[in-house]
Every structure is written in C-alpha cells, then in structure tokens.
Short mmCIF file of C-alpha atoms in Angstrom, two decimals:
data_model
loop_
_atom_site.label_atom_id
_atom_site.label_comp_id
_atom_site.label_asym_id
_atom_site.label_seq_id
_atom_site.Cartn_x
_atom_site.Cartn_y
_atom_site.Cartn_z
CA MET A 1 -3.47 -9.76 17.69
CA ALA A 2 -4.15 -13.25 16.47
CA SER A 3 -1.37 -15.97 17.57
CA GLY A 4 0.52 -16.53 14.40
CA HIS A 5 3.11 -19.28 15.45
CA ARG A 6 3.09 -22.68 16.88
CA ILE A 7 6.34 -21.66 19.50
CA PRO A 8 5.21 -20.81 22.54
CA PRO A 9 5.25 -16.78 23.16
CA ALA A 10 6.00 -15.36 26.73
CA PRO A 11 2.97 -14.77 29.16
CA ALA A 12 1.45 -12.31 30.24
CA ALA A 13 2.22 -9.13 31.62
CA LEU A 14 1.81 -5.66 33.48
CA LEU A 15 3.54 -3.09 33.47
CA ALA A 16 3.17 0.36 35.87
CA ALA A 17 4.72 3.23 35.57
CA SER A 18 4.54 7.03 35.81
CA ALA A 19 4.69 11.11 34.07
CA ALA A 20 3.59 14.07 34.86
CA LEU A 21 1.15 12.50 31.58
CA PHE A 22 -1.73 15.41 32.24
CA ALA A 23 1.05 18.60 32.17
CA PRO A 24 0.96 20.73 28.88
CA ALA A 25 4.72 19.34 28.76
CA PRO A 26 4.94 15.88 29.81
CA VAL A 27 8.17 14.97 32.71
CA PHE A 28 10.34 12.47 30.98
CA ALA A 29 11.48 11.46 34.52
CA PHE A 30 9.36 8.15 35.03
CA GLU A 31 9.43 5.38 37.50
CA TYR A 32 8.32 2.20 37.39
CA SER A 33 7.54 -1.54 38.72
CA LEU A 34 8.64 -5.32 38.03
CA PRO A 35 6.26 -6.72 35.56
CA TYR A 36 3.34 -8.41 37.11
CA THR A 37 3.57 -11.75 35.63
CA PHE A 38 -0.37 -13.58 35.78
CA LYS A 39 -1.52 -16.43 37.57
CA THR A 40 -1.70 -19.88 36.50
CA GLN A 41 -4.65 -19.45 33.44
CA PRO A 42 -7.13 -22.60 33.07
CA ARG A 43 -6.36 -24.85 29.84
CA LEU A 44 -7.34 -24.62 26.28
CA SER A 45 -8.59 -28.21 24.53
CA GLU A 46 -12.38 -29.09 23.17
CA PRO A 47 -13.78 -32.12 24.11
CA GLY A 48 -11.76 -34.93 22.09
CA ARG A 49 -9.12 -33.10 21.18
CA ALA A 50 -7.06 -32.41 24.09
CA ASP A 51 -3.41 -33.40 22.98
CA THR A 52 -3.74 -30.33 20.66
CA GLY A 53 -4.02 -28.21 23.45
CA TRP A 54 0.04 -27.90 23.73
CA TYR A 55 2.32 -25.86 22.04
CA PHE A 56 4.82 -27.14 19.61
CA ALA A 57 8.16 -27.27 17.80
CA ALA A 58 9.24 -24.73 14.83
CA SER A 59 10.74 -27.30 13.12
CA ALA A 60 9.15 -30.17 12.02
CA VAL A 61 9.95 -34.18 12.01
CA ASN A 62 8.87 -36.71 10.00
CA GLY A 63 5.64 -34.34 9.21
CA THR A 64 4.88 -33.72 12.35
CA PHE A 65 5.76 -30.67 14.66
CA PRO A 66 7.43 -32.67 18.43
CA ARG A 67 4.99 -31.24 21.48
CA THR A 68 6.77 -28.39 24.04
CA SER A 69 6.51 -29.08 27.69
CA THR A 70 3.84 -25.23 27.09
CA MET A 71 0.40 -25.60 27.57
CA MET A 72 -2.25 -23.27 25.22
CA ARG A 73 -4.48 -21.80 28.02
CA GLU A 74 -6.76 -19.32 27.81
CA GLY A 75 -5.47 -15.71 27.50
CA GLY A 76 -5.19 -13.48 24.17
CA PHE A 77 -5.08 -10.28 25.97
CA SER A 78 -5.85 -7.51 23.87
CA ASP A 79 -5.87 -3.59 25.17
CA LEU A 80 -7.14 -2.72 28.85
CA ILE A 81 -9.02 -0.52 30.37
CA LEU A 82 -9.23 0.46 34.51
CA ASP A 83 -12.88 -0.73 36.43
CA PRO A 84 -13.52 2.45 37.99
CA SER A 85 -15.52 0.12 40.94
CA ASP A 86 -12.25 -0.46 42.72
CA ALA A 87 -11.06 3.39 44.53
CA SER A 88 -7.63 1.41 44.98
CA GLY A 89 -6.51 1.54 40.84
CA ARG A 90 -6.00 -2.12 40.62
CA THR A 91 -8.45 -3.49 38.78
CA PHE A 92 -8.59 -3.19 35.53
CA TRP A 93 -10.64 -5.32 32.43
CA THR A 94 -9.17 -6.20 28.62
CA VAL A 95 -10.84 -8.57 26.20
CA GLN A 96 -9.36 -11.58 23.94
CA ASP A 97 -8.86 -11.19 20.73
CA ARG A 98 -10.04 -14.25 18.05
CA GLY A 99 -7.60 -16.81 19.85
CA LEU A 100 -4.92 -19.18 18.05
CA ALA A 101 -5.06 -18.72 14.12
CA VAL A 102 -2.00 -20.07 12.79
CA ASN A 103 -1.28 -18.02 9.12
CA TYR A 104 -1.09 -20.84 5.73
CA ASP A 105 0.21 -19.69 1.99
CA ALA A 106 -0.93 -21.74 -0.08
CA ALA A 107 0.36 -22.03 -3.10
CA GLY A 108 -1.43 -19.89 -5.80
CA ALA A 109 -3.44 -18.73 -3.01
CA GLY A 110 -3.13 -14.76 -3.88
CA ASP A 111 -5.29 -12.72 -1.58
CA THR A 112 -6.89 -15.63 -0.07
CA SER A 113 -5.69 -16.05 3.50
CA PHE A 114 -5.60 -19.45 4.71
CA ARG A 115 -6.07 -19.68 8.89
CA VAL A 116 -5.35 -22.60 10.16
CA PHE A 117 -7.83 -22.69 13.70
CA ALA A 118 -7.26 -25.21 17.02
CA PHE A 119 -10.54 -24.38 18.66
CA PRO A 120 -12.47 -22.74 15.93
CA GLY A 121 -15.57 -23.14 18.90
CA HIS A 122 -13.53 -20.73 21.23
CA HIS A 123 -15.73 -17.67 21.67
CA GLN A 124 -14.05 -14.19 22.90
CA LYS A 125 -14.78 -12.88 26.29
CA PHE A 126 -14.46 -9.76 28.63
CA VAL A 127 -11.71 -10.89 31.47
CA ARG A 128 -11.61 -8.96 34.86
CA ILE A 129 -8.02 -8.79 36.51
CA ARG A 130 -6.68 -6.98 39.54
CA VAL A 131 -2.94 -6.20 40.64
CA SER A 132 -2.40 -8.70 43.77
CA GLY A 133 1.29 -8.40 45.21
CA ASP A 134 3.56 -8.84 42.37
CA SER A 135 1.17 -10.99 40.28
CA VAL A 136 -2.35 -10.19 38.54
CA GLU A 137 -5.55 -12.67 38.99
CA THR A 138 -8.70 -12.77 37.20
CA LEU A 139 -11.66 -12.19 38.77
CA ALA A 140 -14.07 -13.03 36.21
CA ARG A 141 -14.09 -13.64 32.34
CA ASP A 142 -17.72 -12.86 30.52
CA SER A 143 -19.26 -14.48 27.94
CA ILE A 144 -19.29 -11.46 24.72
CA GLY A 145 -22.94 -12.32 23.24
CA GLY A 146 -23.36 -11.92 19.01
CA LEU A 147 -25.29 -8.87 17.42
CA ASP A 148 -28.56 -11.57 16.71
CA THR A 149 -27.84 -14.48 18.81
CA GLY A 150 -24.81 -17.05 20.05
CA PHE A 151 -21.65 -16.34 21.58
CA VAL A 152 -18.65 -13.86 19.35
CA THR A 153 -16.06 -16.18 18.00
CA GLY A 154 -13.29 -15.36 15.93
CA LEU A 155 -13.42 -17.36 12.69
CA PRO A 156 -13.67 -14.90 9.56
CA SER A 157 -16.32 -12.73 9.75
CA ALA A 158 -20.03 -13.72 6.97
CA ARG A 159 -20.94 -9.86 7.29
CA VAL A 160 -17.56 -7.68 6.04
CA ALA A 161 -15.43 -9.61 2.72
CA THR A 162 -11.49 -10.59 4.77
CA GLY A 163 -10.59 -12.32 1.77
CA GLU A 164 -10.30 -15.76 4.97
CA ILE A 165 -10.65 -18.68 4.65
CA ALA A 166 -10.75 -21.02 7.95
CA LEU A 167 -9.03 -24.51 8.89
CA ARG A 168 -9.76 -26.84 11.41
CA MET A 169 -6.83 -29.10 11.53
CA ARG A 170 -4.19 -30.24 14.35
CA LEU A 171 -1.71 -27.82 15.31
CA ASP A 172 1.13 -30.11 15.36
CA SER A 173 0.95 -31.04 11.62
CA ALA A 174 3.33 -30.06 9.34
CA ARG A 175 1.46 -30.77 5.73
CA VAL A 176 -1.78 -28.04 5.60
CA ASN A 177 -4.91 -29.54 4.12
CA ALA A 178 -7.04 -26.25 2.38
CA SER A 179 -9.44 -28.55 0.77
CA ALA A 180 -13.07 -27.78 1.29
CA ALA A 181 -13.27 -31.21 4.10
CA TRP A 182 -10.84 -29.42 6.09
CA ARG A 183 -12.84 -26.32 6.08
CA VAL A 184 -15.21 -23.62 8.74
CA PRO A 185 -17.72 -21.80 7.21
CA PRO A 186 -17.57 -18.36 7.65
CA SER A 187 -19.36 -16.72 11.13
CA GLN A 188 -21.90 -13.97 11.66
CA ASN A 189 -20.51 -13.47 14.96
CA GLY A 190 -16.81 -13.44 13.88
CA TYR A 191 -14.51 -10.89 15.33
CA ASP A 192 -10.97 -10.04 16.38
CA PHE A 193 -11.24 -7.93 19.26
CA GLU A 194 -8.22 -5.46 19.62
CA ALA A 195 -9.46 -2.53 22.05
CA ILE A 196 -11.57 -1.75 24.36
CA ALA A 197 -13.32 1.09 25.78
CA ARG A 198 -16.18 1.63 28.63
CA ALA A 199 -18.85 5.13 28.53
CA PRO A 200 -20.06 5.88 32.46
CA ASP A 201 -23.38 3.77 32.20
CA GLY A 202 -21.37 0.79 31.88
CA THR A 203 -21.50 0.36 28.11
CA LEU A 204 -18.04 -1.19 26.37
CA TYR A 205 -17.03 -0.67 22.62
CA LEU A 206 -15.00 -3.17 21.34
CA ALA A 207 -12.54 -2.40 18.21
CA ASP A 208 -12.58 -4.93 15.81
CA GLU A 209 -9.69 -5.56 13.01
CA MET A 210 -10.94 -7.50 10.93
CA GLY A 211 -13.68 -5.80 9.75
CA PRO A 212 -12.40 -2.87 10.99
CA ARG A 213 -15.60 -2.60 13.04
CA ILE A 214 -16.66 -1.13 16.22
CA VAL A 215 -19.16 -2.63 17.94
CA ARG A 216 -20.90 -1.47 21.14
CA VAL A 217 -21.92 -3.31 23.49
CA HIS A 218 -25.05 -3.77 25.24
CA ALA A 219 -24.37 -2.79 29.72
CA ALA A 220 -26.83 -5.59 31.40
CA THR A 221 -26.86 -8.20 28.48
CA ARG A 222 -23.31 -8.47 27.73
CA ARG A 223 -24.41 -9.10 23.75
CA ILE A 224 -23.37 -6.41 20.94
CA ASP A 225 -26.55 -4.21 20.11
CA ARG A 226 -24.12 -1.74 17.58
CA GLU A 227 -22.15 -2.27 14.96
CA TRP A 228 -20.60 0.43 12.60
CA SER A 229 -18.35 -0.56 9.42
CA PRO A 230 -16.67 0.52 6.47
CA GLY A 231 -18.85 1.95 4.46
CA ASP A 232 -21.78 1.67 7.10
CA GLY A 233 -20.53 4.51 9.73
CA LEU A 234 -17.47 4.35 9.22
CA PRO A 235 -14.92 5.37 6.37
CA LEU A 236 -15.42 3.39 4.12
CA VAL A 237 -10.94 3.52 2.69
CA LEU A 238 -10.83 1.62 5.75
CA ALA A 239 -11.51 -1.68 4.15
CA ARG A 240 -8.07 -1.44 2.53
CA ARG A 241 -6.92 -2.59 5.75
CA ARG A 242 -3.97 -4.74 5.96
CA ASP A 243 -4.02 -8.32 6.94
CA ASN A 244 -4.29 -7.82 10.99
CA ARG A 245 -3.35 -4.59 10.94
CA GLY A 246 -7.13 -3.49 11.17
CA LEU A 247 -8.39 -0.41 14.17
CA GLU A 248 -6.04 -1.89 17.04
CA ALA A 249 -6.27 0.81 19.38
CA MET A 250 -9.39 1.87 20.57
CA CYS A 251 -10.48 5.39 23.15
CA ARG A 252 -13.57 7.15 24.90
CA THR A 253 -12.94 10.60 25.40
CA PRO A 254 -14.29 12.75 28.20
CA SER A 255 -17.16 14.43 26.00
CA GLY A 256 -17.52 10.67 23.93
CA HIS A 257 -16.31 10.19 21.45
CA LEU A 258 -14.76 7.30 20.31
CA ALA A 259 -11.12 7.58 18.97
CA GLY A 260 -9.76 4.74 16.63
CA LEU A 261 -6.38 4.40 15.43
CA MET A 262 -5.02 1.73 13.03
CA GLN A 263 -2.39 0.02 13.80
CA GLY A 264 -0.77 0.37 10.18
CA GLY A 265 -1.00 2.22 7.16
CA LEU A 266 -3.67 0.62 4.95
CA TYR A 267 -3.34 -0.71 1.16
CA ASN A 268 -4.28 2.01 -0.72
CA THR A 269 -3.10 3.21 -4.13
CA ALA A 270 -4.54 5.02 -6.99
CA SER A 271 -3.51 1.73 -8.76
CA GLY A 272 -5.23 -0.16 -6.51
CA LYS A 273 -1.84 -2.42 -6.62
CA ARG A 274 -0.35 -3.25 -2.72
CA SER A 275 3.40 -3.54 -3.80
CA ASN A 276 4.87 0.05 -2.10
CA ALA A 277 2.23 0.13 0.44
CA ARG A 278 3.65 -1.68 3.11
CA ASP A 279 6.82 -0.82 3.93
CA SER A 280 6.77 3.16 2.22
CA THR A 281 3.80 4.94 3.64
CA ARG A 282 3.86 6.93 7.03
CA VAL A 283 0.56 7.51 7.52
CA LEU A 284 -1.65 5.51 9.77
CA ARG A 285 -5.62 6.79 10.08
CA PHE A 286 -6.70 8.22 13.09
CA LEU A 287 -11.01 8.58 13.61
CA LEU A 288 -13.07 10.23 15.64
CA LEU A 289 -16.49 8.79 15.77
CA ASN A 290 -19.52 10.44 17.83
CA PRO A 291 -21.60 7.26 18.80
CA ALA A 292 -24.51 8.86 19.43
CA THR A 293 -24.58 11.06 16.27
CA GLY A 294 -22.73 9.18 13.45
CA ALA A 295 -20.02 12.38 13.35
CA LEU A 296 -17.40 11.04 11.68
CA ARG A 297 -13.50 12.86 11.57
CA GLU A 298 -10.44 11.83 10.07
CA HIS A 299 -6.70 12.59 10.81
CA VAL A 300 -2.88 11.90 9.85
CA TYR A 301 -1.16 10.20 12.71
CA LEU A 302 2.57 9.72 11.18
CA ALA A 303 4.85 6.55 12.16
CA ASP A 304 7.71 7.77 14.28
CA LEU A 305 10.39 5.83 11.65
CA LYS A 306 13.60 6.99 13.79
CA GLY A 307 15.70 8.73 11.31
CA GLY A 308 14.99 5.83 9.10
CA ASN A 309 16.40 3.19 12.05
CA ARG A 310 12.04 1.59 11.16
CA LEU A 311 10.44 0.54 8.33
CA PRO A 312 7.06 2.24 8.32
CA GLY A 313 5.94 -1.33 7.93
CA GLU A 314 7.68 -2.83 10.94
CA VAL A 315 5.99 -0.11 13.22
CA LYS A 316 2.94 -0.65 14.69
CA VAL A 317 0.40 0.54 16.86
CA GLY A 318 -0.67 -1.48 20.10
CA ALA A 319 -2.70 0.57 21.82
CA MET A 320 -3.90 3.61 22.63
CA ALA A 321 -5.82 6.20 25.92
CA CYS A 322 -7.71 9.43 25.89
CA LEU A 323 -6.07 12.28 27.89
CA GLY A 324 -8.87 14.13 27.27
CA ASP A 325 -10.63 15.30 24.44
CA SER A 326 -8.04 16.48 21.93
CA ALA A 327 -4.42 14.38 23.61
CA PHE A 328 -4.34 10.78 23.40
CA LEU A 329 -1.03 8.60 24.69
CA VAL A 330 0.26 6.19 21.96
CA LEU A 331 1.91 2.87 22.64
CA GLU A 332 3.95 2.19 19.24
CA HIS A 333 6.34 -0.92 19.11
CA GLY A 334 7.92 -2.81 16.29
CA LYS A 335 11.12 -4.16 15.31
CA ASP A 336 14.25 -1.42 13.79
CA ARG A 337 16.90 -2.99 10.56
CA GLU A 338 18.47 -4.57 13.25
CA GLY A 339 16.27 -6.53 14.56
CA HIS A 340 15.90 -4.95 18.03
CA HIS A 341 12.05 -4.65 19.17
CA TRP A 342 11.34 -1.15 20.99
CA ILE A 343 8.55 0.14 22.53
CA ASP A 344 7.21 4.30 22.54
CA LEU A 345 5.10 5.71 24.35
CA HIS A 346 3.85 9.64 22.79
CA ARG A 347 1.65 11.99 23.58
CA VAL A 348 -1.01 13.73 20.71
CA THR A 349 -2.52 16.17 20.62
CA LEU A 350 -5.42 17.13 18.16
CA THR A 351 -4.91 20.51 17.62
CA PRO A 352 -7.21 23.52 15.34
CA GLN A 353 -4.43 22.93 12.49
CA THR A 354 -5.16 19.42 12.36
CA SER A 355 -6.40 18.70 9.24
CA ASP A 356 -9.69 16.83 8.77
CA VAL A 357 -9.11 13.93 5.99
CA HIS A 358 -12.41 12.59 5.39
CA GLU A 359 -13.92 12.63 2.62
CA ALA A 360 -17.62 11.86 3.24
CA ASN A 361 -18.41 11.34 -0.45
CA ASP A 362 -15.67 8.66 -1.04
CA MET A 363 -16.72 6.75 -3.84
CA THR A 364 -14.37 4.69 -4.93
CA GLY A 365 -12.77 3.22 -1.61
CA ASN A 366 -10.18 5.52 -1.36
CA GLY A 367 -10.71 8.73 0.98
CA ARG A 368 -9.37 11.85 0.06
CA MET A 369 -7.74 12.14 -3.30
CA PHE A 370 -4.63 14.56 -3.87
CA GLN A 371 -2.03 15.63 -6.73
CA GLY A 372 -5.77 16.07 -9.10
CA GLY A 373 -6.52 12.37 -8.18
CA LEU A 374 -3.43 10.80 -8.76
CA LYS A 375 -2.34 10.24 -5.57
CA THR A 376 -4.11 8.73 -1.90
CA LEU A 377 -2.79 9.77 1.83
CA GLU A 378 -0.73 7.17 1.80
CA GLN A 379 0.65 7.73 -1.53
CA VAL A 380 1.54 11.40 0.20
CA GLY A 381 3.09 9.88 2.67
CA TYR A 382 5.83 7.13 1.33
CA ILE A 383 8.72 7.94 2.46
CA PRO A 384 9.76 10.19 3.72
CA GLY A 385 6.12 10.94 4.51
CA ASP A 386 6.89 13.98 6.54
CA SER A 387 5.01 17.01 7.31
CA ALA A 388 6.73 18.76 4.63
CA ALA A 389 5.07 16.34 2.27
CA LEU A 390 1.71 16.63 3.54
CA ALA A 391 1.69 20.10 3.64
CA SER A 392 2.36 20.72 0.20
CA VAL A 393 -1.15 18.94 0.12
CA GLY A 394 -2.38 20.84 2.66
CA VAL A 395 -2.41 18.30 5.44
CA THR A 396 -1.54 19.13 8.46
CA PRO A 397 -1.14 15.57 11.01
CA LEU A 398 -2.12 15.43 14.74
CA ARG A 399 0.89 16.36 16.39
CA LYS A 400 3.05 13.96 18.33
CA GLN A 401 5.80 13.97 21.20
CA LEU A 402 7.57 11.06 22.61
CA VAL A 403 6.85 10.88 26.47
CA LEU A 404 9.32 7.47 26.95
CA GLY A 405 11.46 5.64 24.48
CA ASP A 406 12.55 2.73 24.23
CA VAL A 407 10.32 0.31 27.08
CA ILE A 408 12.42 -2.21 26.44
CA GLY A 409 16.12 -1.36 26.99
CA ARG A 410 15.21 1.17 29.78
CA THR A 411 12.91 -0.72 31.90
CA PRO A 412 12.23 -4.80 33.17
CA TRP A 413 9.70 -4.75 30.75
CA ARG A 414 10.50 -7.39 28.03
CA HIS A 415 7.61 -8.79 25.82
CA GLU A 416 7.26 -7.66 22.37
CA SER A 417 3.44 -7.49 21.91
CA PRO A 418 2.42 -4.30 24.27
CA GLU A 419 -1.49 -5.02 23.09
CA GLY A 420 -2.89 -2.80 26.07
CA LEU A 421 -2.47 0.92 27.77
CA ALA A 422 -5.06 1.69 30.78
CA LEU A 423 -4.49 5.22 32.52
CA VAL A 424 -4.64 4.22 36.57
CA ASN A 425 -4.38 8.21 37.38
CA ASP A 426 -2.95 11.43 36.28
CA SER A 427 0.24 10.61 36.27
CA VAL A 428 0.30 6.68 36.16
CA VAL A 429 -0.53 4.21 33.31
CA ALA A 430 -0.26 0.37 33.28
CA ILE A 431 0.69 -1.51 30.09
CA LEU A 432 -0.35 -4.95 29.32
CA SER A 433 1.40 -7.25 27.09
CA ASP A 434 -0.28 -10.81 25.09
CA ASN A 435 -0.29 -13.70 25.91
CA ASP A 436 -1.37 -15.64 22.84
CA TYR A 437 -3.08 -18.39 24.78
CA ALA A 438 0.07 -19.45 26.60
#
C-alpha cells in the first residue's frame, strides 16, 4: 500500500515464526525470533529536489509542514518469497509498491482521487534481501520493464480506469494546487504492485492493486510480457474494488495456479451505491487463475470480525502463502473498535464443498447475482454475513482456521503494516513489514 501520510512510519522489519503449518490441524504453540531490522537503504531524491526527500510533521506552520529528521529512502516493500537458490532459507525476494503518494481530498471532486507524488519518476524494483545476524541486508535491486517500453512507475495507469489524478508537488506544502499545471499524465506503465510469486523456471508474477491486475515478468529480461485485468482474464467485478484495497495477496500453487485475494470488500451493490459497502460486507473475493489456460474460479473468503469488535472496512488482508493446491496461509490485520492494531494468521482450505461463484458471462460488472437479481454477493455478505446467510443462497465459503492470533500482542513484533508472508520450510514462516520509504 502506498504511503498515505507525510509522517515518518516505522522502519521495515522481518519476523520468523514456526509451527506445524502443513499438518491437518496446525500446532498452535509458536516459537518466534526477535524482529530483524533492515540496514539503511539509499536515500530517495530527484535532481534539483533533494530538499523534498524528507518526511514532514503532521501539523502545518504558516502554510507548510515542518521537516522532520527522517529521510525518505528506498523501500515500500510488498510481499515476500523465498529465494530457492539459497539452501539456508535466509534469502528472499520482495517488490516495491507504487512509491510515495499522499491522498488529497479536493472539494467537489466526487469519486476522483487526487494523489500528490513526491517523486513521479520513481519506478518500482525487485529487491533481493538476506537475513544476516540480527539484520536484513539488500543484495540486489532489479528494475522492472513495462509491457512495451520503459520502466514501471507508480503513477495512475493509462491502461485501466483508476479514478486517480496525479499531482507533482512538494510534500511540505499545506496547500495543494489541483489545477492542470500541476497534474502528471497517466502512464502506460502505471502499477501498484503488492504481491509476488515465482515459477520454477524463474518467471515472476506480480499482483497490481490499482487495476487490479496480474502481470507476468520474463525471467531473463525482467520485463512484463503478459497482463490479466478485469474483463480480460480476471473477473470483471474486481474493477469495483475500493481505493487502495485491490489485489493485495497472491501465491503460486504447486500445480501452477495463481491464488489471489482482495485486500477488502468490493464496492459492489445492485444499485451501484457505495454507501453501505465499505463497513458492511464480510465477503472478500478469492480467485484461482491458471495462467497457462486462462481457467478461472472465484470463491468467498469471510473476514474475521471477532464477534463484532472489528468493522469489515477495517479488516485487511496483508499477504498470502500457498501451503498446497488447496490450502493457504493468510495474514489478516487491521484496527479494532478500540483503536488497537492486530495481526492474525489463518489457514484457509478449499474443500470439495467450497462454492465457485465466478460469473463467466458478467454483463453488468456485478458478478453473479442472488435473490432473483436483487443482491450482489457482497450484499449477501452484509453483517452478520455468516456461513448461514451464504448457505441460504447456496454459497459455501472457504474454510478458515485461526493459526496464530494477535501477533503484535504475543510476539516482539510492533509493526502495523504487514505486507509480506513467505514459507521458509514446512514449519517456519517469515513476515515482512512495509517501511513506507523511510
């Protein structure tokens, strides 16, 4: 997720935890390491604009935000996969998200979202990292080539509708100018990468939150050579994603399928209104894509509301790892009604009874409709949105089992932006936090 603030975030960190993940009933007695902190990353700046490469205070003084002592650095780490070339299990690949993009709500803008970019020219990279001692060192950074020419960037995409307008301004300015002179055109290579998966031949797959989309990256050239988007390989209904709640989690199964999970519920109502969608539906869309044949399935993942202590709009999926062709480890996180941040790990199972809710001939973009066309799947999943409500319309969700609850409260981990989850072996996982370029 791109940074939505100017205030310095927490530094990136990595936590290792162990349990019998592949057992039919996972063992709940976890062991864990102290978090590994990242070594200092290169500073971000652009020629002639080095003074903008800092984070700023939360409150403005005389029209500007005072500069803090925290520099902006390479980061934005999203997701985590093990590097199979290192038998020790201490080397990983991650990918950067779109970069420093601060939300700006303009009066009368309606559904248009303005984003102020500190460095519009910044492009995302693959980053190879290794645990060394009590820290994490960076081994390599590889730029990602666009579908045609050039490199990928975090600017709004010219290929899919995003409802975003990019502005290039100094982050210390408390007065944002949204006029045409300050706008940055959409990019053919605009993406917001949030997840990464790898095939045995080195081909990489990335999940983009903005479309949402899935892209394939050539192993040798590190250039995108295939793209799936809503209505073109992915379910058309995914285009109704909430802003900054796109395709957040993805992994590759042993059989070669790509499993993807939306970060939150869609803005998907029969009337088209968004009013109740955000904080009402428990339904998150889970998909299985065969990249070789294009075969596609959709399933229902229910957000865990902990008896009503969590609002659906505050429950987010951070990452996912494949345990097999039908078993997955999912990282949920968010903030409860008391304002406490939490992180949970769930084992999710695709059973023979799990319903495929994909609508292949979706003419409206709502996906499969229920109750005589009166409700979308998301509306059926409105609170309480439990299995009984879904069963009443013939839908069986994925099976969920809590593996570890409250990672923040039960381990030394104190980071609120978990964006990566990797299997180190059959009993150890690694969790990676996003440093939001600090």
